[in-house]
Short mmCIF file of C-alpha atoms in Angstrom, two decimals:
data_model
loop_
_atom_site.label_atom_id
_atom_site.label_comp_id
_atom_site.label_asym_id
_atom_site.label_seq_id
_atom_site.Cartn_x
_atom_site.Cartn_y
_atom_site.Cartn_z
CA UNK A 507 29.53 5.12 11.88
CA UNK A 508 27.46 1.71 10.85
CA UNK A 509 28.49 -1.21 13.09
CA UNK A 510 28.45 -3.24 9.67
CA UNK A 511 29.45 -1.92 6.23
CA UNK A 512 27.61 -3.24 3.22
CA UNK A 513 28.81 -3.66 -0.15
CA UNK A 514 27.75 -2.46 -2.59
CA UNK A 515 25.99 0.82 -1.71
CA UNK A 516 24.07 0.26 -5.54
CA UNK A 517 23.33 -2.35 -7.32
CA UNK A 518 21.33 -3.05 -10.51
CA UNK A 519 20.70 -6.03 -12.08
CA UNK A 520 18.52 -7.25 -14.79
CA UNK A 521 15.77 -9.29 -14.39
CA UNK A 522 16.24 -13.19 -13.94
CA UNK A 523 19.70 -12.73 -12.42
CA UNK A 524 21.00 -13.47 -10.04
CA UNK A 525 22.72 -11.09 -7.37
CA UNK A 526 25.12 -11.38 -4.22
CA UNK A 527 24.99 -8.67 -1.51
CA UNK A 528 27.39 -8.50 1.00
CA UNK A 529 27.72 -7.45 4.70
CA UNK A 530 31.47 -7.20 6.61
CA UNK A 531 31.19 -6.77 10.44
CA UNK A 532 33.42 -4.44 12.07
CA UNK A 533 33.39 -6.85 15.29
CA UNK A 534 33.13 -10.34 15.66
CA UNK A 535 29.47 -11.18 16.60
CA UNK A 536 27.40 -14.36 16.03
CA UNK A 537 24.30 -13.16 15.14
CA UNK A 538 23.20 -11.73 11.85
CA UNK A 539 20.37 -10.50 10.69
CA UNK A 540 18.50 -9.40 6.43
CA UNK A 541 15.68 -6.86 6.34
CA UNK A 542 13.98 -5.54 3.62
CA UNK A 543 12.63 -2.02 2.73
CA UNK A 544 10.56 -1.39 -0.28
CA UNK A 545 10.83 2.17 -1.32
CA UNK A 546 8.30 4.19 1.11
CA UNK A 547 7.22 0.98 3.55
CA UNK A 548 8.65 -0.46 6.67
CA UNK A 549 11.86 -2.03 7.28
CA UNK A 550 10.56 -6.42 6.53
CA UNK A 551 12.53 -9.15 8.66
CA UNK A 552 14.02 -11.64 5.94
CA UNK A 553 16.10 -14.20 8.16
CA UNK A 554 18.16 -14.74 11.05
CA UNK A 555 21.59 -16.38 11.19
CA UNK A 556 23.35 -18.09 14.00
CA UNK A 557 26.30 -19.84 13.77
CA UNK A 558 26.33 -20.51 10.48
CA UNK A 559 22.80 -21.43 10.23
CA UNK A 560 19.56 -19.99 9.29
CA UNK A 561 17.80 -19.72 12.87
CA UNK A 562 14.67 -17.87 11.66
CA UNK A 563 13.13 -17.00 8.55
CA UNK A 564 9.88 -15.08 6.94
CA UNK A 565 7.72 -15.65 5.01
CA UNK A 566 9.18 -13.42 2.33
CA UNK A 567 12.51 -15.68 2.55
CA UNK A 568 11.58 -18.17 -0.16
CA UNK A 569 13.54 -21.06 -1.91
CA UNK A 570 15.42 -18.03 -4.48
CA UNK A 571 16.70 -16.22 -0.96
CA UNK A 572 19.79 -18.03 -0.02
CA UNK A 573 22.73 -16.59 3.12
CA UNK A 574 25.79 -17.98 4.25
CA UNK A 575 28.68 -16.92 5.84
CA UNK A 576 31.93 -18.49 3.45
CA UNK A 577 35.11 -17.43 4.84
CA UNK A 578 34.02 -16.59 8.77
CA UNK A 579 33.67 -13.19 8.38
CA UNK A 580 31.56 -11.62 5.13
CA UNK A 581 27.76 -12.71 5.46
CA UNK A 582 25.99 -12.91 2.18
CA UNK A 583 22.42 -12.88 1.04
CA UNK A 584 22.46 -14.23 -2.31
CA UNK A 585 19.07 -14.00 -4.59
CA UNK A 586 18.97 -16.77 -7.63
CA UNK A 587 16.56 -15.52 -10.40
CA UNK A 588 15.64 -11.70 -9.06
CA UNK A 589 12.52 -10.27 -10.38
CA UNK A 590 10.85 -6.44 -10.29
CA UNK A 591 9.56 -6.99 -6.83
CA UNK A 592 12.60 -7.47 -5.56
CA UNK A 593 13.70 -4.03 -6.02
CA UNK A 594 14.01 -2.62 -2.09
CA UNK A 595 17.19 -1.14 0.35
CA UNK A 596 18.54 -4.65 1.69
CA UNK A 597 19.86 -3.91 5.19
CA UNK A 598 22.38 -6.20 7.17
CA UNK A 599 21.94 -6.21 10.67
CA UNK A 600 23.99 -7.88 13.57
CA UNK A 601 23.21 -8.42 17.13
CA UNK A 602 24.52 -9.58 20.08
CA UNK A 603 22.07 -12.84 21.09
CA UNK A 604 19.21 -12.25 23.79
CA UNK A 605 16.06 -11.66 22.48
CA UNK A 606 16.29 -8.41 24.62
CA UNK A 607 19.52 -6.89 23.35
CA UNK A 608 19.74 -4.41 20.13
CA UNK A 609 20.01 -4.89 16.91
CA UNK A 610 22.73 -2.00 14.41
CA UNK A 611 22.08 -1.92 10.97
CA UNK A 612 24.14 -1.13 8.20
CA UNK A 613 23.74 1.46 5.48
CA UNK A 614 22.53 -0.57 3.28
CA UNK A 615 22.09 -1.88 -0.63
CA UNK A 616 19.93 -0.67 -2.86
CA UNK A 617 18.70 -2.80 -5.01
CA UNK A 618 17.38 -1.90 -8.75
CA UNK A 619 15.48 -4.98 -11.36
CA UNK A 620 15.53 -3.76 -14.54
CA UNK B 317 2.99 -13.17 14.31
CA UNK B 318 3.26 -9.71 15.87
CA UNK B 319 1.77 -6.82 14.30
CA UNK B 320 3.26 -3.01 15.26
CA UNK B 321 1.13 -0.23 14.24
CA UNK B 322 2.36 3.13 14.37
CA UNK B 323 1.04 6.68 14.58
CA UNK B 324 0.72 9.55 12.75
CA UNK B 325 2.24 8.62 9.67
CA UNK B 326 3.81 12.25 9.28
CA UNK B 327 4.15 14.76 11.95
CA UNK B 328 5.06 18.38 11.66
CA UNK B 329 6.42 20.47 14.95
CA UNK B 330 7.66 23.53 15.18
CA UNK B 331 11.38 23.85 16.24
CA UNK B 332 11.21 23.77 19.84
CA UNK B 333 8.20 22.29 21.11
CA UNK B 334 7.77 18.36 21.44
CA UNK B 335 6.87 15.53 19.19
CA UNK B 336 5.30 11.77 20.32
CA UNK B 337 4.67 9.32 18.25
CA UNK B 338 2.94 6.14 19.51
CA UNK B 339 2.97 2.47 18.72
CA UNK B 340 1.05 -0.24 19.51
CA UNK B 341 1.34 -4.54 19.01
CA UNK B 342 -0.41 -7.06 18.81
CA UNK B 343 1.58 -9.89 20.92
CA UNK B 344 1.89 -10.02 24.52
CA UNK B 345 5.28 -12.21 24.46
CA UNK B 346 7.17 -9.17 22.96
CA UNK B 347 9.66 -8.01 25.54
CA UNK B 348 11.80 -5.61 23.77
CA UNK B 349 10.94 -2.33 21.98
CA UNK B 350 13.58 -0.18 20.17
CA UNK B 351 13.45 2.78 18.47
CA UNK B 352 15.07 4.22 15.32
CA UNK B 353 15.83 7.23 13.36
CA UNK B 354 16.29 6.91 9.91
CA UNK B 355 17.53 9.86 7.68
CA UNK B 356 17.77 9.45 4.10
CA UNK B 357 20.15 7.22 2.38
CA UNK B 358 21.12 5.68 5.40
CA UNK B 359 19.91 2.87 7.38
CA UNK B 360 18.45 2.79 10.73
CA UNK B 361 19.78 4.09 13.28
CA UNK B 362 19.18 2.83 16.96
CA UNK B 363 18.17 5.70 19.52
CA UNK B 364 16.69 4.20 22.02
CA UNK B 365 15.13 1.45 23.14
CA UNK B 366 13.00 -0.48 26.55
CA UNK B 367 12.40 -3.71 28.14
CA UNK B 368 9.30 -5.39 29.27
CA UNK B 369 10.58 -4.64 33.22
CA UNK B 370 10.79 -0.98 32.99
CA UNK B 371 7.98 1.67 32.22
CA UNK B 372 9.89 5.04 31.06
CA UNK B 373 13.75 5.49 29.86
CA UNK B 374 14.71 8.21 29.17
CA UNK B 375 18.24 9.73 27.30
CA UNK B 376 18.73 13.75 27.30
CA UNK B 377 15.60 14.52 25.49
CA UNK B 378 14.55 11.43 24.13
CA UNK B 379 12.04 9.54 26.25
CA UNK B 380 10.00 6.04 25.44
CA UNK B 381 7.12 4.89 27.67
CA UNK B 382 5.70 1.30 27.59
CA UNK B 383 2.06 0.38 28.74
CA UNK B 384 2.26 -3.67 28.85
CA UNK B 385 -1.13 -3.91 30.01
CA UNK B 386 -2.47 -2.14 27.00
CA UNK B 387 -0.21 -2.99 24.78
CA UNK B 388 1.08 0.23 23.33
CA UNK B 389 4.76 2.45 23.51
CA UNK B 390 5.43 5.85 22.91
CA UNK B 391 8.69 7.90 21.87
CA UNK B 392 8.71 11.55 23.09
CA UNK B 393 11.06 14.04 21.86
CA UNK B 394 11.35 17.16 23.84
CA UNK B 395 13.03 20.50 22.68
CA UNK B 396 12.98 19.41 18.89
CA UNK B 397 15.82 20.61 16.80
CA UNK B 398 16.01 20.64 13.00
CA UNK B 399 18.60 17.63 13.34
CA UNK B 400 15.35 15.83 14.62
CA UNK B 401 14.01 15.65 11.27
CA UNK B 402 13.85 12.23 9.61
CA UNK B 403 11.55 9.04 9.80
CA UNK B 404 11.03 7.16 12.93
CA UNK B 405 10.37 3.37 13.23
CA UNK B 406 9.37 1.53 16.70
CA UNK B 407 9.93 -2.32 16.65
CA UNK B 408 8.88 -5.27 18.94
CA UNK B 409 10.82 -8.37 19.05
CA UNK B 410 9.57 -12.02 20.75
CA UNK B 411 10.88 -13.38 23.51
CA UNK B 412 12.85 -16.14 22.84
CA UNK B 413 16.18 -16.94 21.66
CA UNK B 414 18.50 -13.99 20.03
CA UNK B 415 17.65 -14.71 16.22
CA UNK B 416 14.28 -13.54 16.78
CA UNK B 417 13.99 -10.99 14.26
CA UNK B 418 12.09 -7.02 14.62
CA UNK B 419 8.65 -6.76 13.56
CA UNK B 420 8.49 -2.98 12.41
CA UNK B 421 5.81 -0.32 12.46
CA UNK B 422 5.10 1.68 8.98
CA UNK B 423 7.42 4.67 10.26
CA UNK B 424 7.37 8.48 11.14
CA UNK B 425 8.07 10.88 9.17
CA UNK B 426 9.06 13.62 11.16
CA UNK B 427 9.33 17.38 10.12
CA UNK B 428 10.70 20.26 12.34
CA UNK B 429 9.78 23.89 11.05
CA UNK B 430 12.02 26.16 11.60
#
């Protein structure tokens, strides 16, 4: 059983759209995490999120990656203008705080360009 | 940054015996090293994991090992069953504040004949 659930399981979206991914915790923890996983590589940090802030981001989180967390609870990762590349699993992850502590990932959204 | 690389990129066991697969990285101010089993369609999954303080920890017959001086930690599966199957990622995170996020290794793909 996932520690977060992510909706939706699917999505596909035409180029040059934009798309909104979602992540629900099942507890209430502070720290949230995006990865990304291109079909057949490794699992990519995106960006960290504390407190309703960004606390760390990669290099792959450029200015069309945006997150926030609107009502308290569901965490977001929107992307403005997607484009083929962006195609990947999107996984939510949430932790606990200390750099020493584990991360649980979600199931996951797959993502599809057209 | 860090830099986790992992080895072999696909390993096949016969049910029973054991599997390791080892990973190295590149930064000496990593202090925590998870492990996790991902089977397909879902995310990953969190088996195990070891601090910088410890050398071995093991959990029924999963077992990681962590050289600091060398720079390099292992995952050790004993008694493999065909439930084993599935790919295996090792991670290193940064000390430092709780939003660090996990620098992955390239994954495991691990196959148990029957």
């Amino acid at each position: 059983e996932p520690e977060v659930t992510q909706t939706p399981s699917h999505q596909v979206t035409q180029m040059g759209q934009e798309v909104i991914l979602r992540c629900v915790p099942i507890s209430n923890h502070l720290y949230f995490y995006w990865y990304r996983q291109i079909l057949g590589q490794k699992v990519e940090f995106l960006v960290s999120f504390y407190n309703n802030e960004i606390s760390e981001k990669s290099e792959i989180f450029d200015d069309q990656f945006s997150v926030e967390r609107p009502d308290g609870s569901n965490f977001t990762l929107k992307i403005r203008s997607t484009k083929l590349e962006d195609s990947a699993m999107y996984f939510c992850a949430r932790g606990v705080g200390a750099s020493n502590q584990p991360q649980h990932f979600g199931d996951g959204t797959r993502l599809s360009i057209l | 940054g860090e830099n986790v690389e992992q080895h072999p990129s696909t390993l096949s066991v016969q049910e029973g015996d054991s599997a390791v697969i080892k990973c190295t990285y590149s930064d000496s101010a990593s202090n925590y090293f998870p492990w996790y089993k991902q089977e397909l369609g879902k995310g990953p999954q969190l088996i195990i994991d070891i601090r910088s303080n410890v050398g071995e920890k093991k959990d029924q017959r999963i077992a990681v090992t962590l050289n600091k001086t060398a720079k390099h930690f292992s995952l050790h599966i004993t008694e493999t069953q065909p439930e084993d199957s599935a790919v295996y990622f090792c991670a290193a995170r940064l000390t430092g504040g709780g939003a660090d996020g996990l620098t992955f290794g390239k994954g495991t793909h691990l196959i148990i004949q029957p």
